Short mmCIF file of C-alpha atoms and ligand atoms in Angstrom, two decimals:
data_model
loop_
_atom_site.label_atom_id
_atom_site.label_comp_id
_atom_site.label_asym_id
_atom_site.label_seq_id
_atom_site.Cartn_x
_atom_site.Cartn_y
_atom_site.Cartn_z
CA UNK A 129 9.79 -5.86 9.22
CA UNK A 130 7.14 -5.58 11.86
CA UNK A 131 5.22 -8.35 13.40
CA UNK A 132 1.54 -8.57 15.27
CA UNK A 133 1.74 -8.23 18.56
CA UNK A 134 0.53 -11.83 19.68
CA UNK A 135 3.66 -13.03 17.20
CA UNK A 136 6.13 -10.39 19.27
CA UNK A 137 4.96 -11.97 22.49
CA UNK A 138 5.64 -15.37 21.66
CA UNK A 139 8.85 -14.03 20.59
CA UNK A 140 9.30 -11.89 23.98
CA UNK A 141 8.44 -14.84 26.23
CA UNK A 142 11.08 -17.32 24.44
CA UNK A 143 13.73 -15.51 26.36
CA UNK A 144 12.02 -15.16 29.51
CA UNK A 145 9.96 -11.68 29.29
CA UNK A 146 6.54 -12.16 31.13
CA UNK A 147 3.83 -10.92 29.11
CA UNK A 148 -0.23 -10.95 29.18
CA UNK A 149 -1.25 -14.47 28.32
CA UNK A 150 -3.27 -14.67 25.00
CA UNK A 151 -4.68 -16.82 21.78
CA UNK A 152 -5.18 -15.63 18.26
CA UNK A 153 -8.42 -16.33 16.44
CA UNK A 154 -9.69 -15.38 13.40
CA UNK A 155 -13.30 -16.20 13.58
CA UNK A 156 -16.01 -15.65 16.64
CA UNK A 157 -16.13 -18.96 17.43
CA UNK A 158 -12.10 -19.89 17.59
CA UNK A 159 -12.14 -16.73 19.78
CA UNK A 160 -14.82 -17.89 21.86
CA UNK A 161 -12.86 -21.86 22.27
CA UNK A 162 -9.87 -19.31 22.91
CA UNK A 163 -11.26 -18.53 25.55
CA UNK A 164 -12.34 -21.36 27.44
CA UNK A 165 -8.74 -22.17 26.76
CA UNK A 166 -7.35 -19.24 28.59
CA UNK A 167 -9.12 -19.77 31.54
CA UNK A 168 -8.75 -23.33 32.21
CA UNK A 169 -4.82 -21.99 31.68
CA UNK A 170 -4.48 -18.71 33.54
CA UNK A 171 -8.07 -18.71 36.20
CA UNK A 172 -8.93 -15.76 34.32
CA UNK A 173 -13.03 -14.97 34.08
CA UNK A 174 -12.79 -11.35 32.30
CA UNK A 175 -11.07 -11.09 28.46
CA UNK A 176 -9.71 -8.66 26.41
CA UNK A 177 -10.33 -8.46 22.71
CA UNK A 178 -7.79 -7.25 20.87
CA UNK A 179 -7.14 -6.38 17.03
CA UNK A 180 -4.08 -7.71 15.23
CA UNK A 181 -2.98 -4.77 13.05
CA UNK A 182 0.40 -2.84 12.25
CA UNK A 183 -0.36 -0.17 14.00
CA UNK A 184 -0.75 1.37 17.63
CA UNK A 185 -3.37 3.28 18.89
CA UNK A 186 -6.12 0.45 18.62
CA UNK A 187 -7.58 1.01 22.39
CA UNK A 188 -8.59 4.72 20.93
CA UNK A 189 -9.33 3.67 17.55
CA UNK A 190 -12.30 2.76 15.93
CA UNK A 191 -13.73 -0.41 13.78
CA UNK A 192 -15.83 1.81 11.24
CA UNK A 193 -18.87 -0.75 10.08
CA UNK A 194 -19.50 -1.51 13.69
CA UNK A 195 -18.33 1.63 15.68
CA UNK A 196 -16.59 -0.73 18.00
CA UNK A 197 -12.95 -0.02 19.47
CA UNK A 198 -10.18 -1.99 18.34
CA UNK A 199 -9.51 -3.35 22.36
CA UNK A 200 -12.52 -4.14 24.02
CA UNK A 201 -13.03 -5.81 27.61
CA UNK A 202 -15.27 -8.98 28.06
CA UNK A 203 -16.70 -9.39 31.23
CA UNK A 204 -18.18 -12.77 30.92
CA UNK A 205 -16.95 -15.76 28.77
CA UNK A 206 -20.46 -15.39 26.31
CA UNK A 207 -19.66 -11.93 25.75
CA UNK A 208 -16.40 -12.89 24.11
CA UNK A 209 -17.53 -14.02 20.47
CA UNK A 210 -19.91 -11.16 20.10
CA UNK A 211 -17.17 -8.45 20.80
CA UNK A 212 -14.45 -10.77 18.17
CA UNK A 213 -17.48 -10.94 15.64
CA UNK A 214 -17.71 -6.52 15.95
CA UNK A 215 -13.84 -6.47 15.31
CA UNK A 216 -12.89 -9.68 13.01
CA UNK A 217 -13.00 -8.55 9.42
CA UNK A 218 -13.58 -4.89 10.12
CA UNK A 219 -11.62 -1.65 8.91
CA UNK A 220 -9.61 -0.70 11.72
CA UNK A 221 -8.63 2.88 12.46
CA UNK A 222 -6.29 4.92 14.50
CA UNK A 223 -4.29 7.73 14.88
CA UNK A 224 -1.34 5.47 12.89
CA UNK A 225 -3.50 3.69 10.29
CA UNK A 226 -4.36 6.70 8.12
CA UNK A 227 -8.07 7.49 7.00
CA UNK A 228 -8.32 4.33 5.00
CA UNK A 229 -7.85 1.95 7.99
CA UNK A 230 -6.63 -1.64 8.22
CA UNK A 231 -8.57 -4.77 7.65
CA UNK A 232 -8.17 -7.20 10.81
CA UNK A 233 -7.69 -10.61 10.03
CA UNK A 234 -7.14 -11.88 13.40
CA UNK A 235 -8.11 -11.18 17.23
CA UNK A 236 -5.82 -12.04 20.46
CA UNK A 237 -7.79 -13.10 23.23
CA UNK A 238 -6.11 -12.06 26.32
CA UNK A 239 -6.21 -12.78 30.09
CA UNK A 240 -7.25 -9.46 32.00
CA UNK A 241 -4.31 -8.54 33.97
CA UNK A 242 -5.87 -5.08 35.73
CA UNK A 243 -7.28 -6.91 38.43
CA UNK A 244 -10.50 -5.64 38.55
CA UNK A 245 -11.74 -4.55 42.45
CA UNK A 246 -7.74 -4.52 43.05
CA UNK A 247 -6.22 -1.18 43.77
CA UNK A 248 -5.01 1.04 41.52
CA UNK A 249 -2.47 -0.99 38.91
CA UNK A 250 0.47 1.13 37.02
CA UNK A 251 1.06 1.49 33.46
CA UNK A 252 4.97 2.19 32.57
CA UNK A 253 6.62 2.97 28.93
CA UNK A 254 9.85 0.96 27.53
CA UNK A 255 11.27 0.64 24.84
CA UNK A 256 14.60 0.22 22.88
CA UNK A 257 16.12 1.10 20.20
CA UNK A 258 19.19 2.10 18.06
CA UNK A 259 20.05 5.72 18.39
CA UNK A 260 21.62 6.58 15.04
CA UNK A 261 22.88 9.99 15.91
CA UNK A 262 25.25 8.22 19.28
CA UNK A 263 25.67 4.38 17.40
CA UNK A 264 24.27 2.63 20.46
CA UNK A 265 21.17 1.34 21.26
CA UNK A 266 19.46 3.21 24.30
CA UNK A 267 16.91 1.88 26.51
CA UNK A 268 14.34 4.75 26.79
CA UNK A 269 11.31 4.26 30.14
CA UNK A 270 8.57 6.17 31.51
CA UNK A 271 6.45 6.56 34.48
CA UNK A 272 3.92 7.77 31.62
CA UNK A 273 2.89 5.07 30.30
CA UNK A 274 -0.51 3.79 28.23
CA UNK A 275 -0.43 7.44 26.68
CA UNK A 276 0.81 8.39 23.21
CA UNK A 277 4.58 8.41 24.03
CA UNK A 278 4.86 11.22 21.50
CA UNK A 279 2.70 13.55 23.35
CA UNK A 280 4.40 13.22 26.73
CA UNK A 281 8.15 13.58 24.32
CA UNK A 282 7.06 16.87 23.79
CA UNK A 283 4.88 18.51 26.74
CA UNK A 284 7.28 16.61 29.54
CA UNK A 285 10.62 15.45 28.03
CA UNK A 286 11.96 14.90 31.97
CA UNK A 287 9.58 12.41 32.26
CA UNK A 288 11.83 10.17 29.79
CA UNK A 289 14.74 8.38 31.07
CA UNK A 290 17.23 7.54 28.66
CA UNK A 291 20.10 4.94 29.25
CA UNK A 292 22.62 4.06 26.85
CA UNK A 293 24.62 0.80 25.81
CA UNK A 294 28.09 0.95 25.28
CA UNK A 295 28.53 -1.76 22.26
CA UNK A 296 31.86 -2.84 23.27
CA UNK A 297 30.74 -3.91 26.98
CA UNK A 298 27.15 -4.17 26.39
CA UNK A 299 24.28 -3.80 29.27
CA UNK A 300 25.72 -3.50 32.15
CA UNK A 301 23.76 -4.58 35.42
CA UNK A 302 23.86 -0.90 36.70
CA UNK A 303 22.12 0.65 34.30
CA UNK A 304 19.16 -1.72 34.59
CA UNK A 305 19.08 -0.86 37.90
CA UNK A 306 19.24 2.72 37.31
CA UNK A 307 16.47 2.79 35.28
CA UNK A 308 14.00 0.71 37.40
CA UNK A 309 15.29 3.41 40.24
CA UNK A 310 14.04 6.21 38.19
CA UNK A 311 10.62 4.74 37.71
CA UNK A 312 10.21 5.11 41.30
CA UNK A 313 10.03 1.37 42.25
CA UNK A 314 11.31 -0.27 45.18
CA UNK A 315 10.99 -3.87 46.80
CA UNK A 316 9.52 -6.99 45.18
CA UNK A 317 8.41 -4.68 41.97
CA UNK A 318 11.70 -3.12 41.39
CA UNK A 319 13.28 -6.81 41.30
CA UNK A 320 10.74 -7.65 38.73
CA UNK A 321 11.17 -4.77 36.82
CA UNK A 322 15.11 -4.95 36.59
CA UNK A 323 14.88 -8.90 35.29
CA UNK A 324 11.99 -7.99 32.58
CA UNK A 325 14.46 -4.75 31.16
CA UNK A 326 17.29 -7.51 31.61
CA UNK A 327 15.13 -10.35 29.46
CA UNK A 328 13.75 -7.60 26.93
CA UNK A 329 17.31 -6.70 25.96
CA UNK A 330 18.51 -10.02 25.84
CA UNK A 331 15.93 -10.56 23.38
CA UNK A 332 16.20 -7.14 21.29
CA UNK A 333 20.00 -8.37 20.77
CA UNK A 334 19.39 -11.75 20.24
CA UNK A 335 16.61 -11.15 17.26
CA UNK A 336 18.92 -8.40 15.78
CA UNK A 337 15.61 -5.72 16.12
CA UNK A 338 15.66 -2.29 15.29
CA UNK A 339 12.87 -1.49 17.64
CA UNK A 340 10.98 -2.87 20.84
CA UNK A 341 8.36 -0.61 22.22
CA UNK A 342 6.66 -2.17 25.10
CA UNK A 343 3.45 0.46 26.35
CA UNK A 344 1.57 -0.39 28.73
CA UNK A 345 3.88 -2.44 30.82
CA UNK A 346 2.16 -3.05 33.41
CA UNK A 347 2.61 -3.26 37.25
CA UNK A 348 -0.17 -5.33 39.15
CA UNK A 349 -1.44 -4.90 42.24
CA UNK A 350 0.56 -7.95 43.54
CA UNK A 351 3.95 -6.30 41.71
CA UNK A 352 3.95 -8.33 38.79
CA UNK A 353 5.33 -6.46 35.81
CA UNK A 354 4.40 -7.61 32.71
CA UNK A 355 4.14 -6.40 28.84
CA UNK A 356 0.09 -5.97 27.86
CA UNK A 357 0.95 -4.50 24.30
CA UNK A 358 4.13 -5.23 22.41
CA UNK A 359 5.68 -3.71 19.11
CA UNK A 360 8.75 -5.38 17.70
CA UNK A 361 10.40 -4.02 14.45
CA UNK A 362 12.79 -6.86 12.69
CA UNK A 363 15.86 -5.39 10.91
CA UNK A 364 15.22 -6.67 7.29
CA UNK A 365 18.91 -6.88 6.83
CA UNK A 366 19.58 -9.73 9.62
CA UNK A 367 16.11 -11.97 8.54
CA UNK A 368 18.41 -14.12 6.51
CA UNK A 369 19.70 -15.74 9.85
CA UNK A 370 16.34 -15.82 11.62
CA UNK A 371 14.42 -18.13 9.18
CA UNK A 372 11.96 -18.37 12.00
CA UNK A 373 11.12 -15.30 12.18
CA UNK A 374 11.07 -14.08 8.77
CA UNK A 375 7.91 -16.78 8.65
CA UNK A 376 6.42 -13.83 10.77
CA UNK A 377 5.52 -11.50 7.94
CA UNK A 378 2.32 -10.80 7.18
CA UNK A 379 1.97 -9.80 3.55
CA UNK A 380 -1.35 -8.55 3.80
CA UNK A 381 -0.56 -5.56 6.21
CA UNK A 382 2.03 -4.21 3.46
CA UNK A 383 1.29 -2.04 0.41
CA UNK A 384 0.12 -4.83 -2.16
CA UNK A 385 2.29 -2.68 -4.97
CA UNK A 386 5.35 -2.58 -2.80
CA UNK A 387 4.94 -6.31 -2.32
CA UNK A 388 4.80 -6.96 -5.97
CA UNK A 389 7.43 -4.95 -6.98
CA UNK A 390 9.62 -6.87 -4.52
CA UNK A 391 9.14 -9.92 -6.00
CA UNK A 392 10.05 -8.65 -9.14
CA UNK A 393 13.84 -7.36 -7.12
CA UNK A 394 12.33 -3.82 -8.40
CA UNK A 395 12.78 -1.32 -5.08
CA UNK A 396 9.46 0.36 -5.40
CA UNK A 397 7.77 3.30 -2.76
CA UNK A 398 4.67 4.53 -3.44
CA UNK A 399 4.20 8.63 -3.41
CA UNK A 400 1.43 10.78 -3.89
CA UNK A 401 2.14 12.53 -7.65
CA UNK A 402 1.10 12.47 -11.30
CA UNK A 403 4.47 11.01 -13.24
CA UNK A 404 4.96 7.48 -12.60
CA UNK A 405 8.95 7.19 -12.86
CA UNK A 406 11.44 4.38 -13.53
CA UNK A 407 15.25 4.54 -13.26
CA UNK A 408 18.26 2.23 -13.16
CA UNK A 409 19.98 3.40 -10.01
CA UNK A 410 19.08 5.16 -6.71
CA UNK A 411 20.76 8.38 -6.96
CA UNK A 412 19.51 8.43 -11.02
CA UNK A 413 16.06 7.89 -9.56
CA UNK A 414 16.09 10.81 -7.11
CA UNK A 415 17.50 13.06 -9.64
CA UNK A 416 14.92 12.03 -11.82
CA UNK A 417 12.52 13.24 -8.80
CA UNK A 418 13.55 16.46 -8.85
CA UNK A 419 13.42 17.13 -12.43
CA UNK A 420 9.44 16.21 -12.64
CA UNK A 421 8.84 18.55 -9.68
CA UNK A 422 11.00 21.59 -11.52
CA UNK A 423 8.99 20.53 -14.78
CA UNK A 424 5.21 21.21 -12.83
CA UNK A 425 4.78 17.63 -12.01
CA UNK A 426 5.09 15.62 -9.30
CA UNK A 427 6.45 12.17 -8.56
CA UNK A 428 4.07 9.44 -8.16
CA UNK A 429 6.44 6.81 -7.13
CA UNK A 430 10.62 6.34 -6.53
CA UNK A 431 11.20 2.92 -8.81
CA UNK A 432 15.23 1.82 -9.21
CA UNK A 433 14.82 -1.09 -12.09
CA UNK A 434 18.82 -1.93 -10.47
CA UNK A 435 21.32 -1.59 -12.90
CA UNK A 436 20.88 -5.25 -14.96
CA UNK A 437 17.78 -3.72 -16.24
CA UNK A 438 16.19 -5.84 -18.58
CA UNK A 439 12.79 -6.59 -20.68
CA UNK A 440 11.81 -8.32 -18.18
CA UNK A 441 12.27 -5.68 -15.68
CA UNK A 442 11.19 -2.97 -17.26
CA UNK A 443 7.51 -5.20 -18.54
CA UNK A 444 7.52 -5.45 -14.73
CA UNK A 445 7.72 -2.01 -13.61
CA UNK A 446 5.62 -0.83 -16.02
CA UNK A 447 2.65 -2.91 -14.90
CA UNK A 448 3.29 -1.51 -11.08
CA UNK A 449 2.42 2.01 -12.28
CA UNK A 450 0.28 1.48 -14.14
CA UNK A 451 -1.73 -0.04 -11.61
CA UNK A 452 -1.69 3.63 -9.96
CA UNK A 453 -4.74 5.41 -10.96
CA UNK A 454 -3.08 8.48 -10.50
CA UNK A 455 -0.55 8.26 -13.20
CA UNK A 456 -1.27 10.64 -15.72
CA UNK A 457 2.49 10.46 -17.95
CA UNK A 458 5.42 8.07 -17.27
CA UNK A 459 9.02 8.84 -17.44
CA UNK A 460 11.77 6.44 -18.09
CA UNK A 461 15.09 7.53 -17.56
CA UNK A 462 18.15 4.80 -18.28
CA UNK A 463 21.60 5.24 -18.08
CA UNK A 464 23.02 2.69 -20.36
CA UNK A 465 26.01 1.77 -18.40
CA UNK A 466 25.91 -1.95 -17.62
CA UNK A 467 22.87 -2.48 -19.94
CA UNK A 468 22.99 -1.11 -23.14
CA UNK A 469 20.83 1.71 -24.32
CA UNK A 470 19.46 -0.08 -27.29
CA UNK A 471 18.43 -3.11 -25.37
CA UNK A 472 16.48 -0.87 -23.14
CA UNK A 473 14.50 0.43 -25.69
CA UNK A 474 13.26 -2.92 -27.58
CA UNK A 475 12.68 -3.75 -23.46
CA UNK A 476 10.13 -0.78 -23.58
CA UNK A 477 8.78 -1.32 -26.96
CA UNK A 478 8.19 -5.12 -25.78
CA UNK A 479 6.36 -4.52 -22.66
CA UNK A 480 4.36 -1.58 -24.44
CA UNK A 481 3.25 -4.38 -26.97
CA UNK A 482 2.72 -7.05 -24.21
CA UNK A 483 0.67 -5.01 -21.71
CA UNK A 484 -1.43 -3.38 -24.67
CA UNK A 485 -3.86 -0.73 -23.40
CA UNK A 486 -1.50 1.88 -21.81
CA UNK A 487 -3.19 5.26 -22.06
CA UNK A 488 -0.92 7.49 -20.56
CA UNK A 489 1.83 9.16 -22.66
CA UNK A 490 5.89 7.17 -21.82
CA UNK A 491 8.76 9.65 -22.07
CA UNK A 492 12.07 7.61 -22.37
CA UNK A 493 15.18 9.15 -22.12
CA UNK A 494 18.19 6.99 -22.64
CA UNK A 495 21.59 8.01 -22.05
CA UNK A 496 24.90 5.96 -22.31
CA UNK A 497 25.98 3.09 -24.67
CA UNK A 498 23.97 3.01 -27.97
CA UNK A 499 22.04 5.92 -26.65
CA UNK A 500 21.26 6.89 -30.33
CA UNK A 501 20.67 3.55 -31.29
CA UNK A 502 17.72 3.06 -28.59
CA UNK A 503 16.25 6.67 -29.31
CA UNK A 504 15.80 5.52 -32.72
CA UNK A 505 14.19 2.33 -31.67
CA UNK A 506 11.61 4.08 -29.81
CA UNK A 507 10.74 6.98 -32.48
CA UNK A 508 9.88 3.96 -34.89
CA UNK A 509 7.90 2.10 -33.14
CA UNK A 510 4.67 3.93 -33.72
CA UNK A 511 3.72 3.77 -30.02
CA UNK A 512 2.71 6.67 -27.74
CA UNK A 513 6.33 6.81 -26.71
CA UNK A 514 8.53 9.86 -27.72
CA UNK A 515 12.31 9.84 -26.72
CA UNK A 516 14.52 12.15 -24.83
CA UNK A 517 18.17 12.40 -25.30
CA UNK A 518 19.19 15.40 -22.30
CA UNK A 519 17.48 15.76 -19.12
CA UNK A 520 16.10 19.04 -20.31
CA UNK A 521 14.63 17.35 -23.11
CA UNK A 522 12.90 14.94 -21.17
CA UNK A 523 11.66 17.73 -18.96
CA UNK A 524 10.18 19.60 -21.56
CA UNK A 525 8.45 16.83 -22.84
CA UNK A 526 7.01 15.68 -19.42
CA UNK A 527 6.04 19.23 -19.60
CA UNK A 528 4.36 19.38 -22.84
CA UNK A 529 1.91 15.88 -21.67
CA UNK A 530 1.04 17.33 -18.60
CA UNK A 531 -0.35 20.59 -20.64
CA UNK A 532 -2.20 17.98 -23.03
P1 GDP B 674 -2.81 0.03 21.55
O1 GDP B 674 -3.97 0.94 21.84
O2 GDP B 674 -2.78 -0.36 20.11
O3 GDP B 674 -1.53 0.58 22.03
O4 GDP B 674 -3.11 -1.35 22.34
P2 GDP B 674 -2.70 -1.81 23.83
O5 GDP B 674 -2.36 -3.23 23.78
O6 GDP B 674 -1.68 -0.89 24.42
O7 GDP B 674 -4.06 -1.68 24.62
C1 GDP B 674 -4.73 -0.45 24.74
C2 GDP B 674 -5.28 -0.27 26.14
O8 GDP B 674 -6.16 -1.32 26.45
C3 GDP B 674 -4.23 -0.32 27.23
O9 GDP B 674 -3.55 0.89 27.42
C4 GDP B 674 -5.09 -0.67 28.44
O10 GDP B 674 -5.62 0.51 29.00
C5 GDP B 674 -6.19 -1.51 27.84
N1 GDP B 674 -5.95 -2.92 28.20
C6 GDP B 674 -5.08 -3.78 27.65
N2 GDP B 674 -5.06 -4.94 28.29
C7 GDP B 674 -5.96 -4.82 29.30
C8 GDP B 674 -6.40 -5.70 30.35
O11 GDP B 674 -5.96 -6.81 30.53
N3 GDP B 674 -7.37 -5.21 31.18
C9 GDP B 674 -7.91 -3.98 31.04
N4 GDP B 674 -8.86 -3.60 31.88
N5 GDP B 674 -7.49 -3.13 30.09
C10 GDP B 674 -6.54 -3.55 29.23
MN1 MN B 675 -0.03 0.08 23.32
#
């Protein structure tokens, strides 16, 4: 699960990782009180506007009714609500978004920490994560930092410094060391740079997260290092023992389908493809995949009903593709192992009835316990529903609606 950044750096500073000082808003005015707030707190007189979003890139990327970037600088307290108002409510988009964008809800208003007039200050990369390949999390820095950590991956991979944690002793002191060492820091910064890589991996561990990318962090001109921008990426597995921050999620940043067919315990993924698919099992499902790409289609979604597949299941799957415009046949393939084939079919036949309207063609193909049974169910129905017995079978007949 990800989080917003102003959520992740609550979360960083709870075990002691300094970060840029900041208050979400959600309208121009809140962001304007914001503010007033942050200076009487921090001294601060210049702002930075920033867009709460899943996704990186915002200082490049582009708010398209207003043309304005999704991190802006304010140089004067009144300038503040006027840059929120040209980002709050606006379709965000970057490099990670995808052409459609992302709404933004919500704006962080954060203390300036470049020290304007100050010499130069120095942007760093960190981040940490679990390296499946070695089953170890590594800690992985650069001097590069503020740039699109991809790009210098590829063009520079010696500028990447790589450290990884044994599991059975953990972090050792050392390798902290070693990796502020490598970033070519020495005296008062170097200190502060060992106890922020300490706190950020006390707090990666402690939060069970599958990710912390920290870029920019930043150096100031007085050797203060601190994280401007932070990603942190919850592993939905351990939420059950973090109630605190599974009341992090933001619904509206995920795939509205994908959210529905959650509640409904359906595991749903969206794809790009004409023949809207629904299967009792994972491995079912992918097979199922690959038989509507051999037949000329092409998948337009991976759906595992689970194996207690019921009317109630199936009614709820069915109204998740439908809702995809691009469905132009469906396909349901059951293996009646648990459930039984017959029950499937009245399932079908009852959400057919109870959704009305469907105009696409429904190929079911039921295999397993009372297979015959359920075909027969579905042949007298008098829907738009024809029945499959083999794979092929089904294939052809995918094949057939597609051809009209
Ligand atoms: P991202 O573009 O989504 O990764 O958002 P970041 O939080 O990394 O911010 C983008 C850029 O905004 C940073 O790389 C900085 O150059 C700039 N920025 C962020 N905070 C400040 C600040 O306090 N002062 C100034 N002058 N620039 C900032
Ligand atoms: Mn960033």
């Amino acid at each position: 699960m990800n989080i917003h950044e102003y959520q992740a750096k609550e979360v960083l500073k709870g075990y002691g990782v300094r970060v840029q000082q900041g208050i979400v808003a959600d309208t121009p005015e809140a962001a304007h009180e914001a503010a007033i707030k942050l200076n009487a707190e921090t001294g601060t007189s210049w702002y930075v506007v920033k867009a709460q979003i899943h996704a990186g890139g915002r200082g490049k990327g582009k708010i398209q009714e207003t043309g304005s970037n999704g991190v802006v600088l304010a140089k004067k307290l009144e300038e503040v609500s006027e840059k929120a108002r040209n980002i709050l409510g606006g379709t965000l988009v970057t490099h990670q978004t995808g052409p459609e964008g992302k709404k933004v809800n919500k704006v962080l208003i954060a203390e300036d920490v470049y020290y304007p007039g100050d010499s130069e200050p120095k942007e760093y990369y960190l981040s940490i994560l679990l390296d499946r390949a070695k089953g170890c999390n590594v800690i992985m820095a650069s001097t590069e930092g503020g740039m699109d950590i991809e790009e210098v991956a590829e063009k520079s991979p010696e500028k990447i410094i790589k450290e990884w944690i044994d599991p059975k002793v953990g972090l050792q002191a050392f390798q902290v060391r070693k990796v502020a060492f490598k970033l070519g820091l020495s005296g008062n910064a170097f200190k502060e740079m060992v106890k922020f890589i300490a706190a950020l991996y006390k707090a990666y561990e402690a939060t069970d997260s599958s990710q912390f990318e920290i870029n920019p962090v930043l150096k100031t001109s007085d050797d203060k290092i601190l994280a401007v921008d932070a990603k942190v990426n919850l592993d939905d597995n351990a939420l059950y023992r973090h109630k605190d921050l599974a009341e992090l999620r933001d619904i509206t940043e995920e795939d509205p389908l994908e959210v529905e067919a959650g509640k409904s315990g359906l595991n749903y993924v969206k794809l790009d493809g004409n023949v809207g698919c629904m299967v009792n099992g994972a491995g079912l499902a992918m097979a199922t995949m690959d038989m509507i790409k051999l037949s000329g289609g092409e998948p337009a979604n991976f759906l595992d009903v689970g194996g207690g597949a019921n009317a109630t299941t199936v009614e709820a799957g069915f109204r998740i593709i439908l809702q995809d415009p691009n469905v132009k046949a469906i396909l349901i393939n059951v293996f009646g192992g648990i459930v039984r084939c017959d029950r499937i079919a009245s399932g079908v036949v009852e959400a057919y009835k109870s959704i009305g309207d469907i105009r696409v063609p429904i190929i079911v193909r039921l295999q397993g316990t009372n297979a015959e049974e359920g075909a027969k169910i579905i042949d007298e129905s008098g829907l738009k529903v024809f029945s499959a017995i083999t794979l092929k079978e089904a294939a052809e007949k995918v094949q057939a609606v597609l051809k009209g």
